[in-house]
Coordinates of C-alpha atoms and ligand atoms in Angstrom, one line a residue:
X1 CA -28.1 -3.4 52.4
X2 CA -31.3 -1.6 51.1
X3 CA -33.3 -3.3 48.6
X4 CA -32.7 -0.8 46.1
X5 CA -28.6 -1.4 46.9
X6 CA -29.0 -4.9 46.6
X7 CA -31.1 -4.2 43.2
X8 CA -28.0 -2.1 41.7
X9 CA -25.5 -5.2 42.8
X10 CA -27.6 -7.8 41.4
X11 CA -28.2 -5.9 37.9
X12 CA -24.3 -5.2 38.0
X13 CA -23.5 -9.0 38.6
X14 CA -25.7 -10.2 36.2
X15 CA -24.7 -7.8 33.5
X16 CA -21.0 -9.3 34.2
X17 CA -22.3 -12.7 34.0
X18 CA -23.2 -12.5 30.8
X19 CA -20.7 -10.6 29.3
X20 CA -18.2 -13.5 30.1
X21 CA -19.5 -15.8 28.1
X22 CA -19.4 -13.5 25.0
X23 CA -15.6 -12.1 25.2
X24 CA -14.5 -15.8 26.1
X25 CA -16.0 -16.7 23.0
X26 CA -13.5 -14.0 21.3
X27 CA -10.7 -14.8 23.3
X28 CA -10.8 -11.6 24.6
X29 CA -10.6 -9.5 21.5
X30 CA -13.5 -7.3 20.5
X31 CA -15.0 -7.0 17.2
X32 CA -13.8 -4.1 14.8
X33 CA -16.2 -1.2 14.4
X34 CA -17.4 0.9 10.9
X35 CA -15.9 4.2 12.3
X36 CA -12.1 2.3 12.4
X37 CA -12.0 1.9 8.7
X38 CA -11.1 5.4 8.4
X39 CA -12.3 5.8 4.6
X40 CA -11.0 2.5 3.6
X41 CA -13.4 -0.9 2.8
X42 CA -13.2 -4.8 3.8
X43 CA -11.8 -6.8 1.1
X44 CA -11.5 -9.5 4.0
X45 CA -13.7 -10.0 7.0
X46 CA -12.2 -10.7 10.2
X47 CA -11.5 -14.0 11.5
X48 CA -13.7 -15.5 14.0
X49 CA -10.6 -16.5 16.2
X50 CA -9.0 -13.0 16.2
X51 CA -5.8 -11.5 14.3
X52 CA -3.2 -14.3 15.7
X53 CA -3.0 -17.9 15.4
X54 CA -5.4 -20.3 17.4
X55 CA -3.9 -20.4 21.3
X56 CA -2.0 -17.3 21.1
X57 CA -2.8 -14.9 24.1
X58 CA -4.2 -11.3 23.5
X59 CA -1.4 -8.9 23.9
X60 CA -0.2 -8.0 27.0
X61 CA -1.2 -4.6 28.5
X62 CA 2.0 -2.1 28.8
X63 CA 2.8 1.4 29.0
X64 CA 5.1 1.1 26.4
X65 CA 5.0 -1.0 22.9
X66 CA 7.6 -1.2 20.3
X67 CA 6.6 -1.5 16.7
X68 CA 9.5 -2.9 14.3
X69 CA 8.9 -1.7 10.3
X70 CA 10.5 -3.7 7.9
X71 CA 10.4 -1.6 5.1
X72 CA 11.3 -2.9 1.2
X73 CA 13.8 0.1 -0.2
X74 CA 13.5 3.2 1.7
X75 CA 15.6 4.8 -1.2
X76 CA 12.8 5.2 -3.3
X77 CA 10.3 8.3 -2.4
X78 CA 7.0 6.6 -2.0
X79 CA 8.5 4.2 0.6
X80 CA 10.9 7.3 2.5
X81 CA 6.4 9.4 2.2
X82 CA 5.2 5.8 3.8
X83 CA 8.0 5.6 7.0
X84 CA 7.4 9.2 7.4
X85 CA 3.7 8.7 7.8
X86 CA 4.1 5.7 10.1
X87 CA 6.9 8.0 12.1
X88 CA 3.9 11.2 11.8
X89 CA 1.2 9.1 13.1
X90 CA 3.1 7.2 16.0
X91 CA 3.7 10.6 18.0
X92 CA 0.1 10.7 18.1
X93 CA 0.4 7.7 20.3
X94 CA 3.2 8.2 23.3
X95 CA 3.4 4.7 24.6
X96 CA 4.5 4.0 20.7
X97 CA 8.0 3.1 19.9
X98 CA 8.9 2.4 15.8
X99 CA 12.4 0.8 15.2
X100 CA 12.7 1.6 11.3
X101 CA 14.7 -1.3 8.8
X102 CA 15.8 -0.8 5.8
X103 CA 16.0 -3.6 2.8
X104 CA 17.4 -1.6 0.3
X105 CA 15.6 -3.7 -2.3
X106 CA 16.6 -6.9 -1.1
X107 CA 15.2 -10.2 0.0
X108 CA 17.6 -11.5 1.9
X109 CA 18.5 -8.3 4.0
X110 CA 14.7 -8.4 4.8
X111 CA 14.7 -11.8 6.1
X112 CA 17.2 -10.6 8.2
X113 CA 15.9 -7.0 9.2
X114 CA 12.9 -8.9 10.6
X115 CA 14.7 -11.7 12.4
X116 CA 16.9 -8.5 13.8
X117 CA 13.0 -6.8 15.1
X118 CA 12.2 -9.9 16.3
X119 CA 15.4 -10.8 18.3
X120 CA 15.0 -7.3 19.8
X121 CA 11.4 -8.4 21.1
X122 CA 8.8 -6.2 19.1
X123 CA 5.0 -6.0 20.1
X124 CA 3.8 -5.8 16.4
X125 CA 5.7 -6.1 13.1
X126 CA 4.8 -4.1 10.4
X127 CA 6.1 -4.9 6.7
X128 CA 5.6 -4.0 3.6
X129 CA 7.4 -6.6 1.3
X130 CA 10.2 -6.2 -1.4
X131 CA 8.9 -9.3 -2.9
X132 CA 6.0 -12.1 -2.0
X133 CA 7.5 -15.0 -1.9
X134 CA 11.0 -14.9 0.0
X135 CA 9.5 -13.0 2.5
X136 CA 6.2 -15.5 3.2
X137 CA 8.3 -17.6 5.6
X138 CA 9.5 -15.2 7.9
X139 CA 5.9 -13.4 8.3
X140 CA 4.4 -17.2 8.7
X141 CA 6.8 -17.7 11.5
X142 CA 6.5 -14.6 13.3
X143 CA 2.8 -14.3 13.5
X144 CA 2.6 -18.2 14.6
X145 CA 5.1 -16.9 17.3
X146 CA 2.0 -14.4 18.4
X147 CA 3.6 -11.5 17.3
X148 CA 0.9 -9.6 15.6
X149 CA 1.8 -8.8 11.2
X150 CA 0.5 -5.2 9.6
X151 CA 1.4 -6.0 5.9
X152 CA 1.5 -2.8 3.4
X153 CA 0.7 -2.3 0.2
X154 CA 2.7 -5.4 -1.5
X155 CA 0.8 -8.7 -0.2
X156 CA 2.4 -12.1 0.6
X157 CA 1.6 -15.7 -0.9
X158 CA -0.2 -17.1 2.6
X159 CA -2.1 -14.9 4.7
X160 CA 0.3 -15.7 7.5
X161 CA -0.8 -12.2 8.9
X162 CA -2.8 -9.9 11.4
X163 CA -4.1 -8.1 8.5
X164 CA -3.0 -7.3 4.9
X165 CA -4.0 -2.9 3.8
X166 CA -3.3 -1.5 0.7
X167 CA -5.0 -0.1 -2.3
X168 CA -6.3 -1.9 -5.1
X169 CA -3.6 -2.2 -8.0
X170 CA -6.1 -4.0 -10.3
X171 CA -8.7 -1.2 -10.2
X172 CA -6.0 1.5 -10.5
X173 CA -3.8 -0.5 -13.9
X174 CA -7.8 -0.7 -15.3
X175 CA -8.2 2.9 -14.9
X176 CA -4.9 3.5 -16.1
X177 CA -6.1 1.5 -19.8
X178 CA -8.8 2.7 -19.8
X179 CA -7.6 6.5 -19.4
X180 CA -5.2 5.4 -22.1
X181 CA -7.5 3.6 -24.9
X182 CA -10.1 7.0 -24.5
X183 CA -6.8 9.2 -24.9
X184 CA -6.0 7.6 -28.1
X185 CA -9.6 7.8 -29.1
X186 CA -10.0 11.5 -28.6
X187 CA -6.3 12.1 -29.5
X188 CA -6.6 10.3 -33.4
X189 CA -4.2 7.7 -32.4
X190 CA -6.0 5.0 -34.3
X191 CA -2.8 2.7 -34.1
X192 CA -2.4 3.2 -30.4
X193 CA 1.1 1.8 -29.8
X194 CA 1.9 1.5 -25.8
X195 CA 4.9 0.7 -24.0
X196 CA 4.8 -0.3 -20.7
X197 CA 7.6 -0.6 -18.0
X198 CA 7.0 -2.4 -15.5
X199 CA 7.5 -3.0 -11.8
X200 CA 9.5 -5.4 -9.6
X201 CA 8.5 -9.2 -10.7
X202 CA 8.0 -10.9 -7.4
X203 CA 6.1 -7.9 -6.1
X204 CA 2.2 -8.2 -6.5
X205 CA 1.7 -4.9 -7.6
X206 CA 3.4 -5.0 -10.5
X207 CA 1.1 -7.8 -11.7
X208 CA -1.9 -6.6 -10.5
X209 CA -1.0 -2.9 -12.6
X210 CA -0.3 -5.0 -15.8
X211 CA -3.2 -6.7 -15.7
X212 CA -5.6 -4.2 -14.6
X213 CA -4.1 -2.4 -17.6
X214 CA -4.6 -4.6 -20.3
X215 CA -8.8 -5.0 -19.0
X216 CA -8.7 -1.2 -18.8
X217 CA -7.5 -1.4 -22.1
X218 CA -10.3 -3.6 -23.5
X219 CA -12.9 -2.0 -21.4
X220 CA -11.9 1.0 -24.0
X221 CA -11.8 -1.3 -27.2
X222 CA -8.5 -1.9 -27.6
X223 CA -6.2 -4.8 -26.5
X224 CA -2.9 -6.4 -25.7
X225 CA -1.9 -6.3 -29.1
X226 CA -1.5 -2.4 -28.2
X227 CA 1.3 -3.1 -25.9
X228 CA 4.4 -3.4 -28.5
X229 CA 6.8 -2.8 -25.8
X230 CA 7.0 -4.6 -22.3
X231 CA 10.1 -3.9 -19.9
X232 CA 11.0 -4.6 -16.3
X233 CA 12.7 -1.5 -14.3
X234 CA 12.3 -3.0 -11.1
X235 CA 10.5 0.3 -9.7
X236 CA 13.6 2.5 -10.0
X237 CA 14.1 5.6 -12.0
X238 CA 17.4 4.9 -13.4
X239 CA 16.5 1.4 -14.8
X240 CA 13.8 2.9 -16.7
X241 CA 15.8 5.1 -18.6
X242 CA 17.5 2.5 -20.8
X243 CA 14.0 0.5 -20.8
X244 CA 12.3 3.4 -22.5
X245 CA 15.4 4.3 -24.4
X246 CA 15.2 0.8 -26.1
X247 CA 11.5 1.3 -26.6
X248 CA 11.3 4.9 -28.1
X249 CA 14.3 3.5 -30.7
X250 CA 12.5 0.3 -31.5
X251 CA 9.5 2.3 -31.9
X252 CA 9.5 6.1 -32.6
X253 CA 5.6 6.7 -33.1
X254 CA 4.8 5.3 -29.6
X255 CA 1.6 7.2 -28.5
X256 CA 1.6 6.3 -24.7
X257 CA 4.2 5.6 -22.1
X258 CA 2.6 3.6 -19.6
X259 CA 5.2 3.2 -16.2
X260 CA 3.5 1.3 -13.2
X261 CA 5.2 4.3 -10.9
X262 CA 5.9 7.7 -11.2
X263 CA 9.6 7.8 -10.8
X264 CA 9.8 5.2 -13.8
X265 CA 7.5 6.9 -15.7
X266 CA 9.6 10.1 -15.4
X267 CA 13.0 8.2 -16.3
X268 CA 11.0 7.1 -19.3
X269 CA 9.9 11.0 -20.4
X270 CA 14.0 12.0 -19.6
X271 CA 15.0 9.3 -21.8
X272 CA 12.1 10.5 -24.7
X273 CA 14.0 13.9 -24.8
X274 CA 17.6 12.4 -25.2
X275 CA 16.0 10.5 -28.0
X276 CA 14.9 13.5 -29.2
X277 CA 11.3 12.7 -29.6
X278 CA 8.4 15.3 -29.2
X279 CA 7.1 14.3 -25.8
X280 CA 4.4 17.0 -26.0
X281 CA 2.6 14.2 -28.4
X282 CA 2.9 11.5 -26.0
X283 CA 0.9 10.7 -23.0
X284 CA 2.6 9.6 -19.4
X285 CA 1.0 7.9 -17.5
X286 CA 2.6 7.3 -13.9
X287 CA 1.6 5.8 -10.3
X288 CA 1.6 7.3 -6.9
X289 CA 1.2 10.9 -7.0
X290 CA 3.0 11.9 -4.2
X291 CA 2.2 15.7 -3.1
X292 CA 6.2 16.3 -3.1
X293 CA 8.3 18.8 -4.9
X294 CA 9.2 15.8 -7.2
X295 CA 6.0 14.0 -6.7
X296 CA 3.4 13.2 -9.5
X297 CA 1.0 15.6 -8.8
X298 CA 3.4 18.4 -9.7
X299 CA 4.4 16.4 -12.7
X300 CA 1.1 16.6 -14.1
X301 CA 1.1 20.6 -12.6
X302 CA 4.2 21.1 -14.9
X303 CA 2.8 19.2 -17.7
X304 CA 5.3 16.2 -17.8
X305 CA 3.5 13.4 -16.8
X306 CA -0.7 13.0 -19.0
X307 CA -1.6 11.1 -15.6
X308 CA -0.9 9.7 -12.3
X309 CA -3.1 7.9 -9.2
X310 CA -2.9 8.6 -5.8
X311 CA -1.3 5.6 -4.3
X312 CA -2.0 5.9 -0.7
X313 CA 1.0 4.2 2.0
X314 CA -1.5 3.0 3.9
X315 CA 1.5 4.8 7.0
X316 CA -1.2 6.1 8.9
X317 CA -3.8 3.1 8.8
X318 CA -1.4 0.8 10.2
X319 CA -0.1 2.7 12.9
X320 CA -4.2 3.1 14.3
X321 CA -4.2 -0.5 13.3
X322 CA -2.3 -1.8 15.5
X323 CA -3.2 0.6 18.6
X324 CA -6.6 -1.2 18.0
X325 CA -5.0 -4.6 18.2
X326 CA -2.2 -4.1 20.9
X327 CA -4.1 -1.3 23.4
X328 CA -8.0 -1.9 22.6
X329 CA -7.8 -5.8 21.7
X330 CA -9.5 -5.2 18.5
X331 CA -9.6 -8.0 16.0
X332 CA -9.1 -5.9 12.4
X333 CA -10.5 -7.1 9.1
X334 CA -7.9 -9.5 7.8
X335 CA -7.9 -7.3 4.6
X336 CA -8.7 -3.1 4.0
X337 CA -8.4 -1.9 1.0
X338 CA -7.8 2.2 0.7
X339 CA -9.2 4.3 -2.0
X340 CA -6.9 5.7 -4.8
X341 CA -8.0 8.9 -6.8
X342 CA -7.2 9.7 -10.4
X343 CA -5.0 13.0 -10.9
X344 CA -4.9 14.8 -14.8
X345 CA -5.2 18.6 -15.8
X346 CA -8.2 18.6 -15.3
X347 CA -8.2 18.1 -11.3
X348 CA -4.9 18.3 -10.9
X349 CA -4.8 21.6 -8.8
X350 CA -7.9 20.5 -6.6
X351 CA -5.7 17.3 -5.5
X352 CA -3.1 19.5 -4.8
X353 CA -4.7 21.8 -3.0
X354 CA -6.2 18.9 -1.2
X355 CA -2.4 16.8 -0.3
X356 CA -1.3 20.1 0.2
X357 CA 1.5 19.7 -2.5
X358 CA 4.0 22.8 -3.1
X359 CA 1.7 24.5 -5.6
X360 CA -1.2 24.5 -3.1
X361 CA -3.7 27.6 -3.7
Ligands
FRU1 C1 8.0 1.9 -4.2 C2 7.0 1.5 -5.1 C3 6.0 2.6 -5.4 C4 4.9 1.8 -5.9 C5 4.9 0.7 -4.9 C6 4.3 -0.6 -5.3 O1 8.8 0.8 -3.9 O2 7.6 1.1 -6.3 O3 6.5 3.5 -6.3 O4 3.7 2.4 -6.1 O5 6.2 0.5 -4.6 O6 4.5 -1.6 -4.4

């Protein structure tokens, strides 16, 4: 061998030799990078011993992985926009298989849907939870079996998880109030009287958009003593209607309908015009903005709904998510939080235009 030959070998062996050392340290996983976060920000750093318990092996390297979604109540449109996503961004990768489950708003059947996924031997679970705290156990018991947990939008009670993304409900109720305090200020609404319906109890959204609202609300001066009407409609539509039935008959005057998603806040404007109030004097205020025919962004387009926020699914995040984790070994941050954008008249084309909704220009 020459001595520059011998040169090369020794450089190459000694490079090797210590990189050992650093990816035992990690267990073989490899730190996330800035350029993975896709737009989104780190609520949550990752953990030093990667995104499954202590003594769990990194996944194993296949040509083909199957990815089970448990998803909360696909009957409702935002959840039918985040499988689609998940479904849109798994072609991208061929060696990705997604079994879809269904809840259909139910605890219990999501217990089971993810026992089901995980009888039928999935590489990653992904979930996004009807509710917190019946579904903590199953998630616990999965990820200490090494299977690696995407959680969506709703969080659980432990971090029993690979990594929890969603947007920030707090931030977007507190824009919400405070959208809604400066409406009644420029509008002459000097009483202010809200009503709020509100989302599925066990589901941390739902608390997170109340309270957000009510800060939002004193950010702009006013406070909960604003809020003379309070009802759960679980999410859906058709609950709301009676919800903001009861609260346009207990009181007629009522400036601003607040629902903590769109398709509750347009039950609530349907059930306004049985009532026969003038909802042209009212302000809705919705959650999700979907770019569908239905969606919220058309709402405010057509001039139903004051205001609505993009509420991203977080679909396409979690599919790259976990190609990082299962493919490249990549240990994610255990929390990402995705940006949310307000959408009223007066940007309510360019957001179209931008989701490509029906009335894109
Ligand atoms: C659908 C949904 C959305 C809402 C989200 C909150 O189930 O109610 O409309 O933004 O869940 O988790």
């Amino acid at each position: 061998m020459s001595k520059y030959r011998l040169l090369i070998v020794l450089t190459v062996v000694l490079a090797v030799t210590a990189l050992v050392p650093a990816i035992q340290a990690q267990g073989g996983w490899t730190p996330y990078t800035e350029a993975m976060l896709g737009g989104g920000t780190v609520q949550e750093e990752a953990r030093a011993t990667g995104p499954l318990p202590e003594g769990c092996p990194v996944p194993a390297v296949k040509d083909h992985y199957v990815i089970g979604m448990s998803q909360a109540n696909r009957a409702e449109p935002w959840r039918e926009a985040m499988d689609s996503q998940i479904a849109a961004a798994a072609a991208d990768y061929p060696e990705f298989e997604v079994i879809f489950q269904d809840a259909a708003q139910d605890n219990a059947n999501q217990v089971s849907d993810v026992e089901n996924l995980l009888t039928q031997g999935i590489d990653l679970l992904i979930i996004s939870p009807n509710e917190a705290a019946p579904l903590n156990e199953v998630v616990r018991e999965a990820w200490e079996d090494c299977v690696p947990v995407i959680v969506l939008d709703r969080n659980l009670v432990d971090p029993n998880y690979s990594m929890f993304i969603g947007a920030d409900n707090v931030a977007i109720g507190r824009a919400a109030g405070a959208y809604a305090a400066q409406w009644c200020a420029d509008n002459d609404r000097a009483e202010c009287q809200i009503a709020e319906i509100r989302g599925l109890e066990g589901a941390p959204p739902a608390r997170d958009r109340g309270d957000g609202f009510r800060a939002g609300l004193a950010d702009g001066g006013l406070s909960e003593a604003n809020i003379v009407f309070s009802q759960n409609a679980d999410w859906l539509r058709e609950r709301a209607v009676p919800a903001a039935a009861a609260a346009f008959q207990a009181y007629p005057d009522l400036d601003v309908l607040y629902g903590h998603n769109d398709p509750m806040a347009e039950g609530a404007l349907i059930a306004a015009k049985d009532a026969g109030v003038d909802v042209g004097r009212v302000l809705f205020i919705g959650i999700d903005a979907l770019p569908t025919p239905d969606g919220g962004i058309m709402s405010v387009l057509e001039g139903r709904l004051g205001v609505t926020f993009v509420y991203p699914t977080g679909g396409r995040q979690a599919i790259d998510w976990a190609y990082q984790i299962l493919v490249n070994h990549v240990v994610p941050p255990t929390w990402v939080v995705l940006p949310f954008d307000t959408v009223d008249p007066s940007n309510a084309q360019e957001v179209c235009n931008t989701f490509a909704c029906p009335a894109a220009k």
